[in-house]
Short mmCIF file of C-alpha atoms and ligand atoms in Angstrom, two decimals:
data_model
loop_
_atom_site.label_atom_id
_atom_site.label_comp_id
_atom_site.label_asym_id
_atom_site.label_seq_id
_atom_site.Cartn_x
_atom_site.Cartn_y
_atom_site.Cartn_z
CA MET A 71 -16.85 -74.94 76.91
CA ILE A 72 -19.96 -77.00 78.59
CA ILE A 73 -21.18 -79.84 78.37
CA LEU A 74 -24.30 -81.56 79.42
CA SER A 75 -24.58 -85.34 80.15
CA VAL A 76 -28.07 -85.66 79.86
CA ASN A 77 -29.57 -89.15 80.86
CA ALA A 78 -33.53 -89.22 79.96
CA GLY A 79 -36.31 -91.72 80.66
CA SER A 80 -39.69 -91.15 79.51
CA SER A 81 -40.92 -88.92 82.64
CA SER A 82 -37.39 -87.98 84.31
CA LEU A 83 -33.66 -85.91 82.78
CA LYS A 84 -31.35 -85.96 84.15
CA PHE A 85 -28.57 -83.91 83.82
CA THR A 86 -24.62 -83.02 84.95
CA GLY A 87 -23.29 -79.40 82.95
CA PHE A 88 -19.01 -79.95 83.01
CA GLU A 89 -17.41 -77.30 82.41
CA MET A 90 -14.52 -78.58 80.08
CA PRO A 91 -11.62 -79.64 79.84
CA SER A 92 -11.64 -78.91 83.86
CA GLU A 93 -14.05 -81.73 84.62
CA ASP A 94 -15.67 -79.12 86.92
CA VAL A 95 -19.13 -79.57 87.78
CA LEU A 96 -21.52 -76.10 87.23
CA ILE A 97 -24.84 -77.89 87.13
CA SER A 98 -26.92 -80.90 88.48
CA GLY A 99 -30.01 -82.03 88.74
CA ILE A 100 -33.08 -83.58 87.68
CA PHE A 101 -37.10 -82.89 85.48
CA GLU A 102 -39.18 -85.18 87.31
CA ARG A 103 -42.80 -86.11 86.57
CA ILE A 104 -42.21 -84.74 82.66
CA GLY A 105 -45.15 -84.70 81.22
CA ILE A 106 -47.41 -86.94 83.96
CA ASP A 107 -49.07 -84.21 87.53
CA GLY A 108 -47.45 -82.96 89.80
CA SER A 109 -43.22 -82.38 88.19
CA PHE A 110 -41.10 -80.87 89.35
CA TYR A 111 -37.59 -80.34 88.96
CA THR A 112 -34.17 -80.00 91.31
CA ILE A 113 -31.48 -78.38 90.87
CA LYS A 114 -27.94 -78.49 92.22
CA LEU A 115 -25.59 -75.13 92.08
CA ASN A 116 -22.50 -73.62 94.47
CA GLY A 117 -23.27 -76.66 96.56
CA GLU A 118 -26.69 -75.53 97.35
CA LYS A 119 -29.70 -78.10 96.45
CA THR A 120 -32.86 -75.94 94.86
CA LYS A 121 -36.58 -77.63 94.33
CA LYS A 122 -38.96 -76.11 91.99
CA THR A 123 -42.32 -77.10 91.07
CA VAL A 124 -43.60 -76.33 87.40
CA ASP A 125 -45.22 -77.80 84.28
CA LEU A 126 -43.15 -80.29 82.91
CA SER A 127 -45.35 -80.49 79.81
CA ASP A 128 -42.50 -82.49 77.13
CA HIS A 129 -38.48 -83.27 77.83
CA LYS A 130 -38.74 -79.41 75.66
CA VAL A 131 -40.05 -78.24 78.29
CA ALA A 132 -37.14 -79.38 81.12
CA PHE A 133 -34.23 -78.56 78.89
CA GLU A 134 -35.63 -75.10 78.55
CA ILE A 135 -35.95 -74.78 82.00
CA LEU A 136 -32.51 -75.97 82.21
CA ILE A 137 -30.84 -72.58 79.94
CA LYS A 138 -32.58 -70.64 81.74
CA GLU A 139 -31.50 -71.79 84.87
CA LEU A 140 -27.67 -72.00 84.05
CA VAL A 141 -28.37 -67.98 82.35
CA ASP A 142 -30.41 -66.56 85.15
CA ASN A 143 -26.84 -68.26 87.41
CA LYS A 144 -24.68 -66.82 84.56
CA ILE A 145 -23.47 -70.06 84.30
CA VAL A 146 -23.65 -68.92 80.75
CA SER A 147 -24.44 -66.10 78.98
CA SER A 148 -25.74 -66.94 76.06
CA LEU A 149 -26.92 -70.41 74.59
CA ASP A 150 -24.45 -70.66 72.18
CA GLU A 151 -21.68 -72.12 75.70
CA ILE A 152 -22.94 -75.56 75.22
CA LYS A 153 -21.07 -76.51 72.82
CA GLY A 154 -21.95 -79.84 73.47
CA VAL A 155 -24.64 -82.32 74.92
CA GLY A 156 -24.15 -86.30 75.44
CA HIS A 157 -26.57 -88.60 75.85
CA ARG A 158 -26.98 -92.28 77.56
CA ILE A 159 -28.07 -95.05 75.54
CA VAL A 160 -28.82 -98.16 77.06
CA GLN A 161 -29.63 -100.23 73.99
CA GLY A 162 -26.61 -99.57 71.30
CA GLY A 163 -26.45 -103.47 69.20
CA SER A 164 -24.56 -104.91 68.06
CA TYR A 165 -23.83 -101.65 65.68
CA PHE A 166 -22.08 -99.30 68.54
CA SER A 167 -17.94 -100.04 70.36
CA LYS A 168 -17.28 -96.04 70.72
CA THR A 169 -19.43 -92.75 70.89
CA GLU A 170 -20.72 -91.59 68.62
CA ILE A 171 -22.05 -88.16 66.73
CA ALA A 172 -25.92 -87.90 67.12
CA THR A 173 -27.07 -88.17 63.71
CA ASP A 174 -30.36 -89.28 61.89
CA ASP A 175 -29.37 -92.72 60.60
CA VAL A 176 -27.19 -93.28 64.21
CA VAL A 177 -30.46 -92.32 65.82
CA ASP A 178 -32.78 -95.11 63.59
CA LYS A 179 -30.24 -97.32 64.98
CA ILE A 180 -31.24 -97.16 68.34
CA ASP A 181 -34.63 -96.83 67.51
CA GLU A 182 -34.39 -100.54 65.54
CA LEU A 183 -33.25 -101.62 68.53
CA SER A 184 -35.85 -100.39 71.36
CA SER A 185 -37.18 -103.67 71.62
CA LEU A 186 -34.10 -104.48 73.91
CA ALA A 187 -34.58 -102.05 75.60
CA PRO A 188 -38.17 -100.94 75.78
CA LEU A 189 -38.22 -98.68 78.12
CA HIS A 190 -34.59 -96.49 77.97
CA ASN A 191 -33.88 -96.40 74.04
CA PRO A 192 -37.47 -94.95 73.00
CA ALA A 193 -37.26 -92.05 76.18
CA ALA A 194 -33.21 -91.28 75.20
CA ILE A 195 -34.72 -90.66 71.55
CA VAL A 196 -37.15 -88.99 72.93
CA GLY A 197 -34.62 -86.81 74.94
CA ILE A 198 -32.41 -86.26 71.68
CA ASN A 199 -34.75 -85.26 70.02
CA ALA A 200 -35.60 -81.89 72.17
CA ALA A 201 -31.87 -81.62 72.81
CA LYS A 202 -31.88 -81.11 68.66
CA ALA A 203 -34.54 -78.66 68.48
CA VAL A 204 -34.09 -76.28 72.71
CA MET A 205 -30.65 -76.73 71.62
CA PRO A 206 -29.22 -76.79 67.27
CA ASN A 207 -25.99 -75.51 67.34
CA ALA A 208 -24.35 -77.48 70.33
CA LEU A 209 -22.80 -81.01 69.01
CA GLN A 210 -25.10 -84.16 71.03
CA THR A 211 -23.88 -87.29 70.83
CA VAL A 212 -24.49 -91.12 72.10
CA VAL A 213 -22.96 -92.41 74.39
CA PHE A 214 -23.57 -96.10 75.47
CA ASP A 215 -23.88 -98.13 78.05
CA THR A 216 -22.80 -101.92 76.18
CA ALA A 217 -20.24 -100.01 73.74
CA PHE A 218 -17.45 -100.46 75.94
CA HIS A 219 -17.82 -104.54 76.11
CA GLN A 220 -18.52 -104.80 72.03
CA THR A 221 -14.62 -106.32 72.31
CA MET A 222 -16.11 -109.44 73.56
CA LYS A 223 -15.27 -112.14 71.70
CA GLU A 224 -18.17 -114.23 69.56
CA GLU A 225 -16.99 -117.01 72.30
CA GLU A 226 -17.73 -115.05 75.11
CA PHE A 227 -21.32 -113.07 73.83
CA MET A 228 -22.77 -116.28 72.47
CA TYR A 229 -24.99 -117.58 74.07
CA ALA A 230 -25.45 -122.20 74.04
CA VAL A 231 -28.69 -121.85 71.97
CA PRO A 232 -29.93 -122.21 68.22
CA TYR A 233 -27.42 -119.66 66.21
CA ALA A 234 -30.72 -118.63 64.18
CA TRP A 235 -31.16 -116.72 67.77
CA TYR A 236 -28.09 -114.87 66.69
CA LYS A 237 -28.91 -114.11 63.49
CA GLU A 238 -32.57 -113.58 63.34
CA TYR A 239 -33.20 -111.99 67.40
CA LYS A 240 -29.82 -110.93 67.87
CA ILE A 241 -30.04 -112.30 70.20
CA ARG A 242 -26.71 -112.55 72.39
CA LYS A 243 -25.19 -110.53 75.49
CA TYR A 244 -23.43 -107.20 74.82
CA GLY A 245 -23.92 -106.68 78.61
CA ALA A 246 -24.21 -103.27 80.13
CA HIS A 247 -22.42 -100.27 82.74
CA GLY A 248 -20.07 -99.83 79.87
CA THR A 249 -19.41 -96.30 80.49
CA SER A 250 -19.15 -97.04 84.57
CA HIS A 251 -16.93 -100.40 83.15
CA LYS A 252 -15.26 -97.77 80.88
CA TYR A 253 -14.66 -95.11 83.78
CA VAL A 254 -13.18 -96.45 86.40
CA SER A 255 -10.55 -99.46 84.10
CA GLN A 256 -8.76 -96.24 82.86
CA ARG A 257 -8.81 -94.23 86.19
CA MET A 258 -7.67 -98.21 88.04
CA ASN A 259 -4.93 -97.30 85.17
CA GLU A 260 -3.86 -93.49 85.79
CA ILE A 261 -3.37 -94.88 89.23
CA LEU A 262 -1.11 -97.88 88.38
CA GLY A 263 0.18 -95.94 85.05
CA ARG A 264 0.74 -97.54 83.32
CA ASN A 265 -2.11 -99.86 80.33
CA ASP A 266 -0.63 -103.25 79.71
CA THR A 267 -2.90 -103.87 83.35
CA LYS A 268 -5.93 -107.09 83.91
CA LEU A 269 -8.42 -105.38 85.50
CA ILE A 270 -11.42 -106.95 87.18
CA THR A 271 -14.10 -104.18 87.67
CA CYS A 272 -17.44 -104.66 90.20
CA HIS A 273 -19.96 -102.38 89.63
CA ILE A 274 -22.28 -102.40 92.07
CA GLY A 275 -24.99 -100.99 92.52
CA ASN A 276 -28.98 -101.81 92.61
CA GLY A 277 -28.27 -103.38 89.55
CA ALA A 278 -25.24 -105.38 89.81
CA SER A 279 -22.55 -106.79 86.50
CA ILE A 280 -18.63 -107.10 86.92
CA SER A 281 -16.25 -106.93 84.21
CA ALA A 282 -12.58 -108.54 83.01
CA VAL A 283 -11.50 -106.05 80.86
CA LYS A 284 -7.54 -105.84 79.87
CA ASN A 285 -5.04 -103.63 78.13
CA GLY A 286 -7.60 -101.50 78.85
CA GLU A 287 -10.50 -103.29 76.61
CA CYS A 288 -13.62 -105.47 78.11
CA VAL A 289 -13.07 -109.40 77.78
CA ASP A 290 -15.81 -110.29 79.64
CA THR A 291 -18.89 -109.13 81.09
CA SER A 292 -21.37 -110.91 83.62
CA MET A 293 -24.77 -108.87 82.32
CA GLY A 294 -26.82 -110.89 79.26
CA LEU A 295 -28.94 -109.65 76.51
CA THR A 296 -30.48 -107.62 79.09
CA PRO A 297 -28.76 -106.80 82.86
CA ASN A 298 -30.56 -109.55 83.95
CA ALA A 299 -27.96 -111.89 83.69
CA GLY A 300 -23.93 -112.81 85.80
CA LEU A 301 -24.91 -110.96 89.69
CA ILE A 302 -27.88 -111.47 92.63
CA MET A 303 -29.05 -107.84 92.75
CA GLY A 304 -31.05 -105.86 94.53
CA THR A 305 -34.26 -106.86 92.55
CA ARG A 306 -33.01 -108.72 89.69
CA CYS A 307 -31.79 -112.41 89.95
CA GLY A 308 -29.37 -112.94 88.10
CA ASP A 309 -27.63 -116.75 86.29
CA MET A 310 -29.91 -119.27 86.66
CA ASP A 311 -30.71 -121.82 85.67
CA ALA A 312 -33.17 -120.97 82.66
CA THR A 313 -35.58 -124.21 82.44
CA VAL A 314 -36.53 -122.14 86.22
CA VAL A 315 -39.13 -120.00 83.95
CA THR A 316 -40.83 -121.42 82.03
CA TYR A 317 -40.93 -124.35 85.31
CA ALA A 318 -42.33 -122.20 87.20
CA MET A 319 -44.62 -120.46 84.55
CA GLU A 320 -46.39 -123.38 83.59
CA LYS A 321 -46.63 -124.12 87.55
CA THR A 322 -47.90 -120.19 87.77
CA GLY A 323 -49.74 -119.57 84.56
CA MET A 324 -47.78 -116.59 84.57
CA SER A 325 -47.74 -114.21 81.15
CA PRO A 326 -44.12 -113.49 79.62
CA LYS A 327 -44.29 -110.20 81.24
CA GLU A 328 -45.23 -111.34 83.93
CA MET A 329 -42.10 -113.31 85.09
CA ASP A 330 -40.06 -110.40 83.56
CA ASN A 331 -41.52 -108.12 85.85
CA VAL A 332 -41.00 -110.58 88.62
CA LEU A 333 -37.19 -111.59 87.45
CA ASN A 334 -36.12 -107.82 87.43
CA LYS A 335 -38.48 -106.43 90.58
CA GLN A 336 -39.46 -109.16 92.70
CA SER A 337 -35.43 -111.50 92.71
CA GLY A 338 -32.48 -111.33 93.50
CA LEU A 339 -31.73 -109.51 97.40
CA LEU A 340 -35.41 -108.58 98.09
CA GLY A 341 -36.73 -112.26 96.76
CA ILE A 342 -34.39 -114.15 98.65
CA SER A 343 -34.68 -111.99 101.83
CA GLY A 344 -38.54 -111.06 101.98
CA VAL A 345 -37.53 -107.86 103.56
CA SER A 346 -35.99 -105.54 101.15
CA GLY A 347 -33.42 -105.08 97.68
CA ASP A 348 -31.49 -102.98 99.07
CA SER A 349 -28.25 -103.41 101.04
CA ARG A 350 -28.99 -100.95 104.14
CA ASP A 351 -32.05 -102.65 104.53
CA ILE A 352 -30.52 -105.98 104.26
CA GLU A 353 -27.20 -104.71 106.99
CA GLU A 354 -29.86 -104.12 109.63
CA GLY A 355 -31.07 -107.47 108.69
CA ILE A 356 -28.76 -109.16 109.47
CA LYS A 357 -27.57 -107.49 112.42
CA SER A 358 -31.21 -108.47 113.90
CA GLY A 359 -31.05 -111.65 112.86
CA ASN A 360 -32.77 -112.39 110.19
CA GLU A 361 -31.96 -115.86 108.62
CA ARG A 362 -33.43 -115.21 105.19
CA CYS A 363 -31.45 -111.62 105.09
CA ILE A 364 -28.58 -113.87 105.78
CA LEU A 365 -29.09 -116.43 103.62
CA ALA A 366 -29.75 -113.18 100.14
CA GLN A 367 -26.61 -110.96 101.48
CA ASN A 368 -24.91 -115.25 101.31
CA MET A 369 -25.43 -115.31 98.36
CA TYR A 370 -24.55 -112.64 96.61
CA VAL A 371 -21.05 -112.11 97.98
CA LYS A 372 -20.48 -115.44 97.36
CA ARG A 373 -21.29 -115.28 92.96
CA ILE A 374 -19.77 -112.40 93.41
CA VAL A 375 -17.08 -114.30 94.11
CA GLU A 376 -17.85 -116.39 92.15
CA TYR A 377 -17.49 -113.80 88.72
CA ILE A 378 -13.99 -112.72 90.12
CA ALA A 379 -12.39 -116.02 89.94
CA LYS A 380 -13.91 -116.98 86.85
CA TYR A 381 -12.30 -113.87 85.08
CA TYR A 382 -9.25 -113.97 86.88
CA VAL A 383 -8.39 -117.71 85.27
CA LEU A 384 -9.55 -115.66 82.30
CA LEU A 385 -7.17 -113.00 82.33
CA GLY A 386 -4.31 -115.16 83.80
CA GLY A 387 -4.34 -113.08 86.76
CA CYS A 388 -5.18 -109.40 87.95
CA ASP A 389 -3.54 -106.30 88.39
CA ALA A 390 -6.36 -104.48 90.40
CA ILE A 391 -10.30 -105.34 91.81
CA ILE A 392 -12.28 -102.58 91.73
CA PHE A 393 -15.24 -101.56 93.31
CA THR A 394 -17.31 -98.99 92.37
CA ALA A 395 -21.61 -98.37 92.69
CA GLY A 396 -23.81 -97.50 95.51
CA VAL A 397 -22.88 -100.58 97.30
CA GLY A 398 -19.60 -101.73 96.21
CA GLU A 399 -18.36 -97.43 97.25
CA ASN A 400 -20.77 -97.32 100.33
CA SER A 401 -20.73 -101.30 101.94
CA ALA A 402 -17.29 -102.01 103.93
CA MET A 403 -19.61 -105.19 105.00
CA THR A 404 -19.32 -106.76 101.21
CA ARG A 405 -16.30 -105.32 100.61
CA LYS A 406 -14.44 -107.61 103.53
CA GLN A 407 -17.00 -110.59 103.06
CA VAL A 408 -16.08 -110.29 98.92
CA LEU A 409 -12.43 -109.83 100.35
CA ASP A 410 -11.60 -112.15 102.47
CA LYS A 411 -13.31 -114.73 100.01
CA LEU A 412 -11.08 -114.80 97.79
CA SER A 413 -7.49 -115.13 100.41
CA ILE A 414 -6.62 -117.68 98.77
CA LEU A 415 -5.87 -115.59 95.89
CA GLY A 416 -2.93 -113.59 98.40
CA VAL A 417 -5.77 -111.04 98.57
CA LYS A 418 -5.52 -109.44 102.40
CA ILE A 419 -7.96 -106.57 103.12
CA ASP A 420 -6.82 -103.53 105.44
CA ASP A 421 -9.71 -103.72 107.75
CA GLU A 422 -9.01 -100.01 108.95
CA ALA A 423 -8.36 -98.59 104.74
CA ASN A 424 -11.54 -100.61 103.84
CA ASN A 425 -13.92 -99.55 106.75
CA VAL A 426 -14.50 -95.90 104.75
CA ARG A 427 -17.31 -95.44 102.68
CA GLY A 428 -17.91 -92.94 98.97
CA VAL A 429 -13.45 -92.56 98.28
CA GLU A 430 -10.90 -93.27 96.18
CA GLN A 431 -8.68 -95.38 97.71
CA LYS A 432 -7.03 -98.75 98.54
CA ILE A 433 -8.57 -101.49 101.07
CA THR A 434 -6.10 -104.50 100.95
CA ALA A 435 -2.97 -104.71 102.77
CA ASP A 436 0.53 -103.77 101.06
CA ASP A 437 1.57 -107.39 101.05
CA SER A 438 -2.15 -108.95 99.60
CA LYS A 439 -1.03 -110.33 95.87
CA ILE A 440 -3.43 -108.49 94.06
CA PRO A 441 -4.16 -104.95 95.06
CA ALA A 442 -8.41 -103.79 95.19
CA TYR A 443 -10.07 -100.58 95.82
CA ILE A 444 -12.60 -98.02 95.27
CA ILE A 445 -13.45 -96.12 92.65
CA PRO A 446 -16.28 -94.10 92.42
CA THR A 447 -17.57 -94.32 88.85
CA ASN A 448 -18.72 -90.39 87.94
CA GLU A 449 -20.40 -91.95 84.41
CA GLU A 450 -21.43 -88.60 84.04
CA LEU A 451 -17.95 -87.27 83.50
CA MET A 452 -17.93 -89.83 81.35
CA ILE A 453 -20.26 -89.47 78.81
CA ALA A 454 -19.17 -85.33 79.40
CA LYS A 455 -15.26 -86.66 78.39
CA ASP A 456 -16.24 -88.60 75.22
CA THR A 457 -18.64 -85.82 74.18
CA TYR A 458 -15.83 -83.09 74.48
CA SER A 459 -13.19 -85.24 72.28
CA LEU A 460 -15.80 -86.01 69.62
CA ILE A 461 -15.94 -81.86 69.87
CA LEU A 462 -11.80 -81.42 69.33
CA GLN A 463 -12.05 -83.97 66.18
CA GLY A 464 -14.10 -81.57 64.82
P1 ADP B 784 -28.72 -98.02 90.81
O1 ADP B 784 -28.10 -99.91 89.73
O2 ADP B 784 -30.05 -98.04 90.77
O3 ADP B 784 -27.15 -96.79 89.88
P2 ADP B 784 -26.47 -97.40 93.38
O4 ADP B 784 -25.22 -97.78 92.60
O5 ADP B 784 -26.94 -95.51 92.89
O6 ADP B 784 -27.79 -98.16 91.49
O7 ADP B 784 -26.79 -97.70 94.19
C1 ADP B 784 -27.84 -98.23 95.00
C2 ADP B 784 -27.75 -98.89 96.37
O8 ADP B 784 -26.51 -99.24 97.12
C3 ADP B 784 -28.38 -98.74 97.06
O9 ADP B 784 -30.17 -99.71 97.02
C4 ADP B 784 -28.37 -100.11 97.87
O10 ADP B 784 -28.14 -101.17 98.02
C5 ADP B 784 -26.46 -99.42 98.39
N1 ADP B 784 -26.53 -98.60 98.74
C6 ADP B 784 -26.21 -96.95 98.91
N2 ADP B 784 -25.76 -96.65 100.28
C7 ADP B 784 -24.94 -97.81 100.98
C8 ADP B 784 -24.57 -97.62 102.12
N3 ADP B 784 -23.91 -97.03 102.99
N4 ADP B 784 -24.27 -99.80 102.78
C9 ADP B 784 -24.48 -100.00 101.95
N5 ADP B 784 -24.92 -100.32 100.76
C10 ADP B 784 -25.56 -98.95 100.02
#
């Protein structure tokens, strides 16, 4: 059967079509500038990428074109071969701890949570409604970035602010990247051949988060109410004294919205280096001796190490450290700097094994007390797998 994994943004729609249960990717691509002049889509089929300019007035039109591509390319002979559509949802609040069928009640709750993810949840609902209209016979499911983290205990997810804020405004830690942390921790358990494991999963991309995962369940994670918490990221500041915000607002006269923009889009590696939020540019800067790039990278690595150390203690040990996402999968330099700083825990990098990009592999020496692995993430597949199991459950 065919399952589509989709990620709808306000003006975009990313998709991957899987044959299940073989997990073969049949088609993937993205529709861009939906509802805006100059819309187009890029599609990857049989290893070949093509870009087509079309008028995309809304997400429904995008799904219709996708179906036409599937039929024209003989991936399906009729619409009914698409049995499921899994939608990525950024914020599931405390309501959702697993993938659900997108019933009206579920969609209402996603809508209710929009204030916690104003850019993402409303866009996802547009995607769900469009997919339902175009593929009424497919099972529509919703896969939450926050669901994997719902196993966190109160003492992990509460903030030490007035308790009423939690009750009244739902202010607590929800985490993010849950689908990725779940995918790589499941894969790690497959590699290790057991499920009773203590894992530290490092999803280091432009956005970045680390989770402590015990026996397949999340114990703690570094992102918070929003993805701004925890690690230093490409353009996000991560953890800091909260008073920096109020103090800087008084000094600069910025509004909450302006401050939010600075903390999310102008901070992190970009803010410190003044060069870029992209790790590749920081690495280039370091090579040419740029002091602020060096400072940014040192702070970036230090924060990752601090979280790993903290989670090592929280878990009472660690069976494996996993690196994934853009930087985690591709930056040998960042992985090496992190692992070298963990030598006190008996971690020993294998420099040759580490000198790779985007492949699944162990990167520590055989006598390293904790093994570290690169496991390329695959959130799309995780979404398709969850959707597939809901279909099997009938
Ligand atoms: P997102 O959070 O947007 O999903 P990704 O996981 O795709 O991010 O990661 C994108 C980031 O990965 C880029 O901004 C860049 O910093 C980093 N990256 C990609 N390739 C490399 C590389 N070869 N070396 C270092 N960093 C890389």
